Amino acid sequence: MPEKAFSWGHDNPINDYSNYTRRKFNRRVQKLSLNAGFTCPNRDGTKGRGGCTFCNNDTFNPGYCKPGLSITEQLDEGISFFTERYPDQYYLAYFQAYTNTYDTLTWLKTLYEEALSHPRIKGMVVGTRPDCIPDDLIEYFQELQEQYYIVVELGIESTNEETLKKVNRGHTFQETKETIERLCNAGIPVGGHLILGLPDETNEMILEHAKILSHLPLNYLKLHQLQYVRGSVLGHQYLKNTEKFRVFDVDEYIDLVIAFLERLNPAIVMERLASQAPFDLLIAPKWGLKNFQLVEMVRKRMKQRNTWQGRLFGS
């Protein structure tokens, strides 16, 4: 279950990930993205072709994250990128690109254990889909958790079944709920990823996501605005008819995030409030802001309004 929320008040309106990990590990923690060469069941024909309509996985990979390198080499490059500025921080191996549980258990163990054997790695975050978590893998994660910090991060994207069909997600929200419960029952911390502004979703529908997710045993949540990126189906559709699609401006998005947070269970740790695709891939929206800048804008506006995460939770 989510941990009890940490001291809310005017100066601390968001249960944010950086503060949470500092309390947990007693120092700064950095996730190192890995590309292990996986695919997805809605790309290889198992459930569909073409992937999710919003997706171009190149938007997830930092420069040091290259599938041609081994797991160890990717970790070494990532650590060298951060080590001068943060010499004493801890690192988590983050299997991020595509579906990182979509292979045989034998091969998954090989990859995960290579990452966890690195002397600078304290744990692992595995990004995947709710329909790709078999019971034997959950049992394996339980074994790993005896020595390492293990988190499973699920692509939720929406709680609305019709939206999931429209974006060719290939799984249902019912499957998401069931998988979150299975992981929770096994004692595995669960993170989730949600996209705000998917096609035909109104603000009211988006705020309903907050209410629904608040009653699930989620430990962490990432939000990001729908981004139209090159190489995605939605990006192509947007370029053909821009007037048909919604694009958030910064103020509109900040107000929506605040309304979302007000309704969200305050025990859920907020790992991300927005995202920024690489400039050469991003079509819209182009805010020209770093993620930390937008977070501070949200935090500042929440303080001005004397509001906080969970203020309307349960109301």
PDB file of C-alpha atoms in Angstrom:
ATOM      1  CA  MET A   1       0.000   0.000   0.000  1.00  0.00           C
ATOM      2  CA  PRO A   2       1.100   3.647  -0.424  1.00  0.00           C
ATOM      3  CA  GLU A   3       3.015   4.931   2.556  1.00  0.00           C
ATOM      4  CA  LYS A   4       1.496   7.510   4.861  1.00  0.00           C
ATOM      5  CA  ALA A   5       1.796  10.997   3.412  1.00  0.00           C
ATOM      6  CA  PHE A   6       4.648  13.171   4.666  1.00  0.00           C
ATOM      7  CA  SER A   7       3.912  16.461   6.520  1.00  0.00           C
ATOM      8  CA  TRP A   8       1.522  18.456   4.362  1.00  0.00           C
ATOM      9  CA  GLY A   9       1.266  22.206   4.600  1.00  0.00           C
ATOM     10  CA  HIS A  10       1.672  25.473   2.785  1.00  0.00           C
ATOM     11  CA  ASP A  11       5.409  24.917   2.174  1.00  0.00           C
ATOM     12  CA  ASN A  12       5.095  21.289   1.086  1.00  0.00           C
ATOM     13  CA  PRO A  13       2.038  20.957  -1.185  1.00  0.00           C
ATOM     14  CA  ILE A  14       3.181  17.896  -3.182  1.00  0.00           C
ATOM     15  CA  ASN A  15       4.294  14.460  -2.016  1.00  0.00           C
ATOM     16  CA  ASP A  16       7.203  14.549  -4.454  1.00  0.00           C
ATOM     17  CA  TYR A  17       9.570  11.758  -5.401  1.00  0.00           C
ATOM     18  CA  SER A  18      12.878  13.508  -4.729  1.00  0.00           C
ATOM     19  CA  ASN A  19      11.956  14.220  -1.108  1.00  0.00           C
ATOM     20  CA  TYR A  20      10.582  10.709  -0.710  1.00  0.00           C
ATOM     21  CA  THR A  21      13.763   9.008  -1.972  1.00  0.00           C
ATOM     22  CA  ARG A  22      15.976  11.254   0.145  1.00  0.00           C
ATOM     23  CA  ARG A  23      14.028  10.163   3.210  1.00  0.00           C
ATOM     24  CA  LYS A  24      14.151   6.510   2.177  1.00  0.00           C
ATOM     25  CA  PHE A  25      17.825   6.313   1.157  1.00  0.00           C
ATOM     26  CA  ASN A  26      19.196   9.281   3.133  1.00  0.00           C
ATOM     27  CA  ARG A  27      20.769  10.736   0.007  1.00  0.00           C
ATOM     28  CA  ARG A  28      20.025  11.697  -3.600  1.00  0.00           C
ATOM     29  CA  VAL A  29      18.898   8.856  -5.887  1.00  0.00           C
ATOM     30  CA  GLN A  30      19.150   8.813  -9.691  1.00  0.00           C
ATOM     31  CA  LYS A  31      17.355   6.416 -12.036  1.00  0.00           C
ATOM     32  CA  LEU A  32      19.502   5.300 -14.973  1.00  0.00           C
ATOM     33  CA  SER A  33      17.436   4.505 -18.065  1.00  0.00           C
ATOM     34  CA  LEU A  34      18.242   1.283 -19.904  1.00  0.00           C
ATOM     35  CA  ASN A  35      17.248   0.060 -23.328  1.00  0.00           C
ATOM     36  CA  ALA A  36      17.465  -3.730 -23.287  1.00  0.00           C
ATOM     37  CA  GLY A  37      16.096  -4.242 -26.787  1.00  0.00           C
ATOM     38  CA  PHE A  38      12.552  -5.311 -25.869  1.00  0.00           C
ATOM     39  CA  THR A  39       9.442  -4.936 -28.014  1.00  0.00           C
ATOM     40  CA  CYS A  40       5.701  -4.839 -27.120  1.00  0.00           C
ATOM     41  CA  PRO A  41       2.807  -7.259 -27.678  1.00  0.00           C
ATOM     42  CA  ASN A  42       0.901  -4.595 -29.599  1.00  0.00           C
ATOM     43  CA  ARG A  43       3.861  -4.120 -31.933  1.00  0.00           C
ATOM     44  CA  ASP A  44       4.872  -7.689 -32.725  1.00  0.00           C
ATOM     45  CA  GLY A  45       1.394  -8.868 -33.686  1.00  0.00           C
ATOM     46  CA  THR A  46       0.548 -10.710 -30.462  1.00  0.00           C
ATOM     47  CA  LYS A  47      -2.101  -8.105 -29.664  1.00  0.00           C
ATOM     48  CA  GLY A  48      -1.669  -5.636 -32.483  1.00  0.00           C
ATOM     49  CA  ARG A  49       0.642  -3.781 -34.816  1.00  0.00           C
ATOM     50  CA  GLY A  50       2.033  -0.280 -34.752  1.00  0.00           C
ATOM     51  CA  GLY A  51       2.031   0.227 -30.993  1.00  0.00           C
ATOM     52  CA  CYS A  52       0.128   2.870 -29.048  1.00  0.00           C
ATOM     53  CA  THR A  53      -0.884   5.827 -31.217  1.00  0.00           C
ATOM     54  CA  PHE A  54       0.958   8.326 -28.975  1.00  0.00           C
ATOM     55  CA  CYS A  55       4.205   6.367 -28.822  1.00  0.00           C
ATOM     56  CA  ASN A  56       7.655   6.859 -30.240  1.00  0.00           C
ATOM     57  CA  ASN A  57       9.973   5.149 -27.765  1.00  0.00           C
ATOM     58  CA  ASP A  58      12.932   7.241 -28.912  1.00  0.00           C
ATOM     59  CA  THR A  59      11.437  10.026 -26.789  1.00  0.00           C
ATOM     60  CA  PHE A  60      12.265   8.008 -23.643  1.00  0.00           C
ATOM     61  CA  ASN A  61      15.951   7.385 -24.181  1.00  0.00           C
ATOM     62  CA  PRO A  62      18.682   9.743 -22.940  1.00  0.00           C
ATOM     63  CA  GLY A  63      21.934   9.895 -24.874  1.00  0.00           C
ATOM     64  CA  TYR A  64      23.708   7.288 -22.754  1.00  0.00           C
ATOM     65  CA  CYS A  65      20.858   4.777 -23.222  1.00  0.00           C
ATOM     66  CA  LYS A  66      21.795   2.795 -26.339  1.00  0.00           C
ATOM     67  CA  PRO A  67      20.491  -0.706 -27.132  1.00  0.00           C
ATOM     68  CA  GLY A  68      23.764  -1.582 -28.896  1.00  0.00           C
ATOM     69  CA  LEU A  69      25.558  -1.446 -25.546  1.00  0.00           C
ATOM     70  CA  SER A  70      25.366  -4.075 -22.840  1.00  0.00           C
ATOM     71  CA  ILE A  71      23.428  -3.365 -19.630  1.00  0.00           C
ATOM     72  CA  THR A  72      26.701  -2.827 -17.771  1.00  0.00           C
ATOM     73  CA  GLU A  73      28.030  -0.462 -20.446  1.00  0.00           C
ATOM     74  CA  GLN A  74      24.829   1.582 -20.390  1.00  0.00           C
ATOM     75  CA  LEU A  75      25.013   1.841 -16.603  1.00  0.00           C
ATOM     76  CA  ASP A  76      28.678   2.869 -16.733  1.00  0.00           C
ATOM     77  CA  GLU A  77      27.893   5.599 -19.274  1.00  0.00           C
ATOM     78  CA  GLY A  78      24.967   6.836 -17.221  1.00  0.00           C
ATOM     79  CA  ILE A  79      27.000   6.969 -14.019  1.00  0.00           C
ATOM     80  CA  SER A  80      29.856   8.814 -15.768  1.00  0.00           C
ATOM     81  CA  PHE A  81      27.286  11.364 -16.993  1.00  0.00           C
ATOM     82  CA  PHE A  82      26.156  12.184 -13.438  1.00  0.00           C
ATOM     83  CA  THR A  83      29.159  11.406 -11.263  1.00  0.00           C
ATOM     84  CA  GLU A  84      30.980  14.760 -11.481  1.00  0.00           C
ATOM     85  CA  ARG A  85      27.955  16.699 -10.262  1.00  0.00           C
ATOM     86  CA  TYR A  86      26.651  14.086  -7.811  1.00  0.00           C
ATOM     87  CA  PRO A  87      29.603  11.903  -6.747  1.00  0.00           C
ATOM     88  CA  ASP A  88      27.871  10.313  -3.740  1.00  0.00           C
ATOM     89  CA  GLN A  89      24.375   9.625  -5.031  1.00  0.00           C
ATOM     90  CA  TYR A  90      22.783   6.183  -5.308  1.00  0.00           C
ATOM     91  CA  TYR A  91      21.552   4.710  -8.587  1.00  0.00           C
ATOM     92  CA  LEU A  92      18.579   2.599  -9.628  1.00  0.00           C
ATOM     93  CA  ALA A  93      18.621   0.613 -12.865  1.00  0.00           C
ATOM     94  CA  TYR A  94      15.563   1.723 -14.838  1.00  0.00           C
ATOM     95  CA  PHE A  95      14.411  -0.688 -17.533  1.00  0.00           C
ATOM     96  CA  GLN A  96      12.371   1.875 -19.444  1.00  0.00           C
ATOM     97  CA  ALA A  97      12.045   1.452 -23.210  1.00  0.00           C
ATOM     98  CA  TYR A  98       9.165  -0.704 -24.479  1.00  0.00           C
ATOM     99  CA  THR A  99       7.851  -3.641 -22.372  1.00  0.00           C
ATOM    100  CA  ASN A 100      10.600  -4.770 -20.023  1.00  0.00           C
ATOM    101  CA  THR A 101       8.947  -7.972 -18.820  1.00  0.00           C
ATOM    102  CA  TYR A 102       8.054  -9.245 -22.285  1.00  0.00           C
ATOM    103  CA  ASP A 103      10.386 -12.230 -22.677  1.00  0.00           C
ATOM    104  CA  THR A 104      11.196 -15.547 -21.059  1.00  0.00           C
ATOM    105  CA  LEU A 105      11.856 -15.530 -17.343  1.00  0.00           C
ATOM    106  CA  THR A 106      15.315 -16.981 -17.992  1.00  0.00           C
ATOM    107  CA  TRP A 107      16.328 -14.075 -20.233  1.00  0.00           C
ATOM    108  CA  LEU A 108      14.739 -11.499 -17.921  1.00  0.00           C
ATOM    109  CA  LYS A 109      16.744 -12.862 -14.996  1.00  0.00           C
ATOM    110  CA  THR A 110      19.941 -12.567 -17.040  1.00  0.00           C
ATOM    111  CA  LEU A 111      19.294  -8.888 -17.792  1.00  0.00           C
ATOM    112  CA  TYR A 112      18.025  -7.899 -14.355  1.00  0.00           C
ATOM    113  CA  GLU A 113      20.823  -9.659 -12.510  1.00  0.00           C
ATOM    114  CA  GLU A 114      23.470  -8.053 -14.714  1.00  0.00           C
ATOM    115  CA  ALA A 115      22.071  -4.670 -13.718  1.00  0.00           C
ATOM    116  CA  LEU A 116      21.772  -5.489 -10.032  1.00  0.00           C
ATOM    117  CA  SER A 117      25.307  -6.896  -9.909  1.00  0.00           C
ATOM    118  CA  HIS A 118      26.739  -3.479 -10.758  1.00  0.00           C
ATOM    119  CA  PRO A 119      28.449  -2.127  -7.606  1.00  0.00           C
ATOM    120  CA  ARG A 120      26.792   1.303  -7.851  1.00  0.00           C
ATOM    121  CA  ILE A 121      23.227   0.000  -8.272  1.00  0.00           C
ATOM    122  CA  LYS A 122      20.942  -0.172  -5.226  1.00  0.00           C
ATOM    123  CA  GLY A 123      17.779  -1.390  -6.896  1.00  0.00           C
ATOM    124  CA  MET A 124      15.720  -1.635 -10.031  1.00  0.00           C
ATOM    125  CA  VAL A 125      12.624  -0.082 -11.604  1.00  0.00           C
ATOM    126  CA  VAL A 126      10.971  -2.148 -14.342  1.00  0.00           C
ATOM    127  CA  GLY A 127       8.657  -0.374 -16.773  1.00  0.00           C
ATOM    128  CA  THR A 128       6.045  -2.600 -18.364  1.00  0.00           C
ATOM    129  CA  ARG A 129       2.400  -3.163 -19.291  1.00  0.00           C
ATOM    130  CA  PRO A 130      -0.279  -4.506 -16.929  1.00  0.00           C
ATOM    131  CA  ASP A 131      -0.886  -7.499 -19.201  1.00  0.00           C
ATOM    132  CA  CYS A 132       2.746  -8.671 -19.134  1.00  0.00           C
ATOM    133  CA  ILE A 133       3.264  -9.588 -15.466  1.00  0.00           C
ATOM    134  CA  PRO A 134       2.970 -13.372 -14.984  1.00  0.00           C
ATOM    135  CA  ASP A 135       2.825 -14.874 -11.502  1.00  0.00           C
ATOM    136  CA  ASP A 136       6.274 -16.498 -11.731  1.00  0.00           C
ATOM    137  CA  LEU A 137       7.804 -13.089 -12.451  1.00  0.00           C
ATOM    138  CA  ILE A 138       6.115 -11.590  -9.395  1.00  0.00           C
ATOM    139  CA  GLU A 139       7.563 -14.425  -7.306  1.00  0.00           C
ATOM    140  CA  TYR A 140      11.006 -13.661  -8.703  1.00  0.00           C
ATOM    141  CA  PHE A 141      10.630  -9.970  -7.856  1.00  0.00           C
ATOM    142  CA  GLN A 142       9.745 -10.996  -4.298  1.00  0.00           C
ATOM    143  CA  GLU A 143      13.026 -12.918  -4.091  1.00  0.00           C
ATOM    144  CA  LEU A 144      15.011  -9.948  -5.422  1.00  0.00           C
ATOM    145  CA  GLN A 145      13.329  -7.627  -2.980  1.00  0.00           C
ATOM    146  CA  GLU A 146      15.028  -9.395  -0.091  1.00  0.00           C
ATOM    147  CA  GLN A 147      18.295  -7.735  -1.190  1.00  0.00           C
ATOM    148  CA  TYR A 148      17.333  -4.827  -3.455  1.00  0.00           C
ATOM    149  CA  TYR A 149      14.809  -2.047  -3.864  1.00  0.00           C
ATOM    150  CA  ILE A 150      12.447  -3.327  -6.591  1.00  0.00           C
ATOM    151  CA  VAL A 151       9.627  -1.321  -8.206  1.00  0.00           C
ATOM    152  CA  VAL A 152       7.313  -2.233 -11.084  1.00  0.00           C
ATOM    153  CA  GLU A 153       6.134   0.760 -13.131  1.00  0.00           C
ATOM    154  CA  LEU A 154       2.963   0.203 -15.159  1.00  0.00           C
ATOM    155  CA  GLY A 155       1.814   2.139 -18.172  1.00  0.00           C
ATOM    156  CA  ILE A 156      -1.760   3.000 -17.136  1.00  0.00           C
ATOM    157  CA  GLU A 157      -2.218   5.990 -19.508  1.00  0.00           C
ATOM    158  CA  SER A 158      -5.988   6.251 -18.844  1.00  0.00           C
ATOM    159  CA  THR A 159      -8.633   4.735 -16.590  1.00  0.00           C
ATOM    160  CA  ASN A 160     -11.199   5.012 -19.399  1.00  0.00           C
ATOM    161  CA  GLU A 161     -11.732   1.813 -21.381  1.00  0.00           C
ATOM    162  CA  GLU A 162     -12.842   3.628 -24.554  1.00  0.00           C
ATOM    163  CA  THR A 163      -9.740   5.818 -24.532  1.00  0.00           C
ATOM    164  CA  LEU A 164      -7.493   2.768 -24.201  1.00  0.00           C
ATOM    165  CA  LYS A 165      -9.146   1.294 -27.296  1.00  0.00           C
ATOM    166  CA  LYS A 166      -8.767   4.546 -29.266  1.00  0.00           C
ATOM    167  CA  VAL A 167      -5.032   4.754 -28.610  1.00  0.00           C
ATOM    168  CA  ASN A 168      -4.499   1.075 -29.462  1.00  0.00           C
ATOM    169  CA  ARG A 169      -3.263   0.294 -25.983  1.00  0.00           C
ATOM    170  CA  GLY A 170      -4.090  -3.406 -26.262  1.00  0.00           C
ATOM    171  CA  HIS A 171      -5.100  -3.931 -22.622  1.00  0.00           C
ATOM    172  CA  THR A 172      -7.967  -2.843 -20.400  1.00  0.00           C
ATOM    173  CA  PHE A 173      -8.061  -0.763 -17.251  1.00  0.00           C
ATOM    174  CA  GLN A 174      -9.581  -3.769 -15.523  1.00  0.00           C
ATOM    175  CA  GLU A 175      -6.320  -5.600 -16.224  1.00  0.00           C
ATOM    176  CA  THR A 176      -4.434  -2.651 -14.758  1.00  0.00           C
ATOM    177  CA  LYS A 177      -6.419  -2.778 -11.528  1.00  0.00           C
ATOM    178  CA  GLU A 178      -5.955  -6.517 -11.194  1.00  0.00           C
ATOM    179  CA  THR A 179      -2.194  -6.303 -11.781  1.00  0.00           C
ATOM    180  CA  ILE A 180      -1.757  -3.469  -9.279  1.00  0.00           C
ATOM    181  CA  GLU A 181      -3.589  -5.581  -6.682  1.00  0.00           C
ATOM    182  CA  ARG A 182      -1.489  -8.670  -7.459  1.00  0.00           C
ATOM    183  CA  LEU A 183       1.749  -6.727  -7.066  1.00  0.00           C
ATOM    184  CA  CYS A 184       0.539  -5.066  -3.885  1.00  0.00           C
ATOM    185  CA  ASN A 185      -0.482  -8.406  -2.402  1.00  0.00           C
ATOM    186  CA  ALA A 186       3.037  -9.668  -3.141  1.00  0.00           C
ATOM    187  CA  GLY A 187       4.580  -6.676  -1.383  1.00  0.00           C
ATOM    188  CA  ILE A 188       6.049  -5.151  -4.563  1.00  0.00           C
ATOM    189  CA  PRO A 189       5.882  -1.319  -4.781  1.00  0.00           C
ATOM    190  CA  VAL A 190       3.949  -0.164  -7.846  1.00  0.00           C
ATOM    191  CA  GLY A 191       4.338   2.954  -9.941  1.00  0.00           C
ATOM    192  CA  GLY A 192       1.992   4.163 -12.642  1.00  0.00           C
ATOM    193  CA  HIS A 193       2.165   6.410 -15.679  1.00  0.00           C
ATOM    194  CA  LEU A 194      -0.801   8.520 -16.837  1.00  0.00           C
ATOM    195  CA  ILE A 195      -1.137  10.793 -19.867  1.00  0.00           C
ATOM    196  CA  LEU A 196      -3.307  13.901 -19.522  1.00  0.00           C
ATOM    197  CA  GLY A 197      -5.125  15.032 -22.657  1.00  0.00           C
ATOM    198  CA  LEU A 198      -5.543  11.840 -24.676  1.00  0.00           C
ATOM    199  CA  PRO A 199      -8.025  12.170 -27.577  1.00  0.00           C
ATOM    200  CA  ASP A 200     -11.600  13.049 -26.556  1.00  0.00           C
ATOM    201  CA  GLU A 201     -10.839  13.112 -22.829  1.00  0.00           C
ATOM    202  CA  THR A 202     -12.352  16.163 -21.127  1.00  0.00           C
ATOM    203  CA  ASN A 203     -11.018  17.801 -17.964  1.00  0.00           C
ATOM    204  CA  GLU A 204     -13.836  16.124 -16.051  1.00  0.00           C
ATOM    205  CA  MET A 205     -12.703  12.723 -17.306  1.00  0.00           C
ATOM    206  CA  ILE A 206      -9.100  13.508 -16.384  1.00  0.00           C
ATOM    207  CA  LEU A 207     -10.070  14.502 -12.843  1.00  0.00           C
ATOM    208  CA  GLU A 208     -12.025  11.260 -12.580  1.00  0.00           C
ATOM    209  CA  HIS A 209      -8.717   9.434 -13.211  1.00  0.00           C
ATOM    210  CA  ALA A 210      -7.413  10.976  -9.978  1.00  0.00           C
ATOM    211  CA  LYS A 211     -10.390   9.732  -7.989  1.00  0.00           C
ATOM    212  CA  ILE A 212     -10.185   6.219  -9.437  1.00  0.00           C
ATOM    213  CA  LEU A 213      -6.411   5.843  -8.969  1.00  0.00           C
ATOM    214  CA  SER A 214      -6.662   7.188  -5.417  1.00  0.00           C
ATOM    215  CA  HIS A 215      -8.446   4.027  -4.340  1.00  0.00           C
ATOM    216  CA  LEU A 216      -5.839   1.665  -5.763  1.00  0.00           C
ATOM    217  CA  PRO A 217      -2.663   0.623  -3.897  1.00  0.00           C
ATOM    218  CA  LEU A 218      -0.363   2.747  -6.061  1.00  0.00           C
ATOM    219  CA  ASN A 219       2.900   3.879  -4.486  1.00  0.00           C
ATOM    220  CA  TYR A 220       4.083   6.252  -7.218  1.00  0.00           C
ATOM    221  CA  LEU A 221       2.507   8.148 -10.089  1.00  0.00           C
ATOM    222  CA  LYS A 222       3.917   9.937 -13.125  1.00  0.00           C
ATOM    223  CA  LEU A 223       1.842  12.457 -15.079  1.00  0.00           C
ATOM    224  CA  HIS A 224       2.636  13.937 -18.401  1.00  0.00           C
ATOM    225  CA  GLN A 225       0.890  16.042 -20.990  1.00  0.00           C
ATOM    226  CA  LEU A 226      -0.024  14.442 -24.285  1.00  0.00           C
ATOM    227  CA  GLN A 227       2.831  15.264 -26.645  1.00  0.00           C
ATOM    228  CA  TYR A 228       2.511  14.941 -30.395  1.00  0.00           C
ATOM    229  CA  VAL A 229       5.812  13.489 -31.544  1.00  0.00           C
ATOM    230  CA  ARG A 230       7.280  12.568 -34.895  1.00  0.00           C
ATOM    231  CA  GLY A 231       7.192   8.858 -35.616  1.00  0.00           C
ATOM    232  CA  SER A 232       3.874   8.338 -33.799  1.00  0.00           C
ATOM    233  CA  VAL A 233       0.412   7.821 -35.288  1.00  0.00           C
ATOM    234  CA  LEU A 234      -0.997  10.756 -33.321  1.00  0.00           C
ATOM    235  CA  GLY A 235       1.878  12.956 -34.438  1.00  0.00           C
ATOM    236  CA  HIS A 236       1.095  12.152 -38.060  1.00  0.00           C
ATOM    237  CA  GLN A 237      -2.626  12.761 -37.554  1.00  0.00           C
ATOM    238  CA  TYR A 238      -1.960  16.039 -35.783  1.00  0.00           C
ATOM    239  CA  LEU A 239       0.167  17.381 -38.634  1.00  0.00           C
ATOM    240  CA  LYS A 240      -2.601  16.536 -41.114  1.00  0.00           C
ATOM    241  CA  ASN A 241      -5.304  18.377 -39.135  1.00  0.00           C
ATOM    242  CA  THR A 242      -4.050  20.400 -36.185  1.00  0.00           C
ATOM    243  CA  GLU A 243      -7.448  21.946 -35.419  1.00  0.00           C
ATOM    244  CA  LYS A 244      -8.871  18.542 -34.563  1.00  0.00           C
ATOM    245  CA  PHE A 245      -6.544  17.985 -31.617  1.00  0.00           C
ATOM    246  CA  ARG A 246      -6.176  19.562 -28.196  1.00  0.00           C
ATOM    247  CA  VAL A 247      -2.852  21.096 -27.250  1.00  0.00           C
ATOM    248  CA  PHE A 248      -2.351  22.372 -23.698  1.00  0.00           C
ATOM    249  CA  ASP A 249      -0.839  25.768 -23.077  1.00  0.00           C
ATOM    250  CA  VAL A 250       1.295  26.002 -19.931  1.00  0.00           C
ATOM    251  CA  ASP A 251      -1.197  27.825 -17.704  1.00  0.00           C
ATOM    252  CA  GLU A 252      -4.038  25.527 -18.698  1.00  0.00           C
ATOM    253  CA  TYR A 253      -1.945  22.458 -17.949  1.00  0.00           C
ATOM    254  CA  ILE A 254      -0.737  23.786 -14.580  1.00  0.00           C
ATOM    255  CA  ASP A 255      -4.308  24.476 -13.487  1.00  0.00           C
ATOM    256  CA  LEU A 256      -5.364  20.981 -14.565  1.00  0.00           C
ATOM    257  CA  VAL A 257      -2.462  19.344 -12.697  1.00  0.00           C
ATOM    258  CA  ILE A 258      -3.328  21.274  -9.541  1.00  0.00           C
ATOM    259  CA  ALA A 259      -6.972  20.208  -9.763  1.00  0.00           C
ATOM    260  CA  PHE A 260      -5.788  16.622 -10.311  1.00  0.00           C
ATOM    261  CA  LEU A 261      -3.453  16.719  -7.312  1.00  0.00           C
ATOM    262  CA  GLU A 262      -6.135  18.183  -5.065  1.00  0.00           C
ATOM    263  CA  ARG A 263      -8.275  15.103  -5.720  1.00  0.00           C
ATOM    264  CA  LEU A 264      -5.448  12.566  -5.504  1.00  0.00           C
ATOM    265  CA  ASN A 265      -4.698  10.394  -2.484  1.00  0.00           C
ATOM    266  CA  PRO A 266      -1.931  12.326  -0.666  1.00  0.00           C
ATOM    267  CA  ALA A 267      -0.096   9.078   0.122  1.00  0.00           C
ATOM    268  CA  ILE A 268       0.738   8.539  -3.571  1.00  0.00           C
ATOM    269  CA  VAL A 269       4.243   9.828  -4.318  1.00  0.00           C
ATOM    270  CA  MET A 270       4.344  12.099  -7.369  1.00  0.00           C
ATOM    271  CA  GLU A 271       7.353  11.154  -9.439  1.00  0.00           C
ATOM    272  CA  ARG A 272       6.666  13.415 -12.417  1.00  0.00           C
ATOM    273  CA  LEU A 273       4.182  16.150 -13.336  1.00  0.00           C
ATOM    274  CA  ALA A 274       5.150  16.659 -16.985  1.00  0.00           C
ATOM    275  CA  SER A 275       7.545  15.405 -19.632  1.00  0.00           C
ATOM    276  CA  GLN A 276       9.603  16.872 -22.431  1.00  0.00           C
ATOM    277  CA  ALA A 277      10.260  14.906 -25.597  1.00  0.00           C
ATOM    278  CA  PRO A 278      13.531  15.570 -27.465  1.00  0.00           C
ATOM    279  CA  PHE A 279      13.312  18.825 -29.414  1.00  0.00           C
ATOM    280  CA  ASP A 280      13.869  17.187 -32.793  1.00  0.00           C
ATOM    281  CA  LEU A 281      10.956  14.785 -32.219  1.00  0.00           C
ATOM    282  CA  LEU A 282       8.492  17.095 -30.473  1.00  0.00           C
ATOM    283  CA  ILE A 283       5.771  18.670 -32.623  1.00  0.00           C
ATOM    284  CA  ALA A 284       3.529  20.133 -29.897  1.00  0.00           C
ATOM    285  CA  PRO A 285       3.177  21.525 -27.285  1.00  0.00           C
ATOM    286  CA  LYS A 286       6.481  23.398 -27.284  1.00  0.00           C
ATOM    287  CA  TRP A 287       6.638  25.147 -23.918  1.00  0.00           C
ATOM    288  CA  GLY A 288      10.373  25.739 -23.761  1.00  0.00           C
ATOM    289  CA  LEU A 289      10.461  24.633 -20.112  1.00  0.00           C
ATOM    290  CA  LYS A 290      12.524  22.069 -18.265  1.00  0.00           C
ATOM    291  CA  ASN A 291      10.522  19.620 -16.181  1.00  0.00           C
ATOM    292  CA  PHE A 292      11.826  21.039 -12.902  1.00  0.00           C
ATOM    293  CA  GLN A 293      10.757  24.533 -13.985  1.00  0.00           C
ATOM    294  CA  LEU A 294       7.186  23.401 -14.556  1.00  0.00           C
ATOM    295  CA  VAL A 295       7.153  21.586 -11.202  1.00  0.00           C
ATOM    296  CA  GLU A 296       8.208  24.779  -9.456  1.00  0.00           C
ATOM    297  CA  MET A 297       5.484  26.711 -11.286  1.00  0.00           C
ATOM    298  CA  VAL A 298       2.916  24.184 -10.057  1.00  0.00           C
ATOM    299  CA  ARG A 299       4.296  24.317  -6.532  1.00  0.00           C
ATOM    300  CA  LYS A 300       4.311  28.123  -6.480  1.00  0.00           C
ATOM    301  CA  ARG A 301       0.723  28.377  -7.714  1.00  0.00           C
ATOM    302  CA  MET A 302      -0.434  25.796  -5.160  1.00  0.00           C
ATOM    303  CA  LYS A 303       1.172  27.829  -2.372  1.00  0.00           C
ATOM    304  CA  GLN A 304      -0.479  30.995  -3.665  1.00  0.00           C
ATOM    305  CA  ARG A 305      -3.856  29.249  -3.566  1.00  0.00           C
ATOM    306  CA  ASN A 306      -3.113  27.629  -0.191  1.00  0.00           C
ATOM    307  CA  THR A 307      -3.884  24.187  -1.577  1.00  0.00           C
ATOM    308  CA  TRP A 308      -2.120  20.832  -1.528  1.00  0.00           C
ATOM    309  CA  GLN A 309      -2.186  17.286  -2.829  1.00  0.00           C
ATOM    310  CA  GLY A 310      -5.196  15.500  -1.406  1.00  0.00           C
ATOM    311  CA  ARG A 311      -7.071  18.611  -0.226  1.00  0.00           C
ATOM    312  CA  LEU A 312     -10.227  17.350  -1.937  1.00  0.00           C
ATOM    313  CA  PHE A 313      -9.424  13.638  -1.638  1.00  0.00           C
ATOM    314  CA  GLY A 314     -12.547  11.751  -0.621  1.00  0.00           C
ATOM    315  CA  SER A 315     -14.867  14.720  -1.032  1.00  0.00           C
TER     316      SER A 315
END
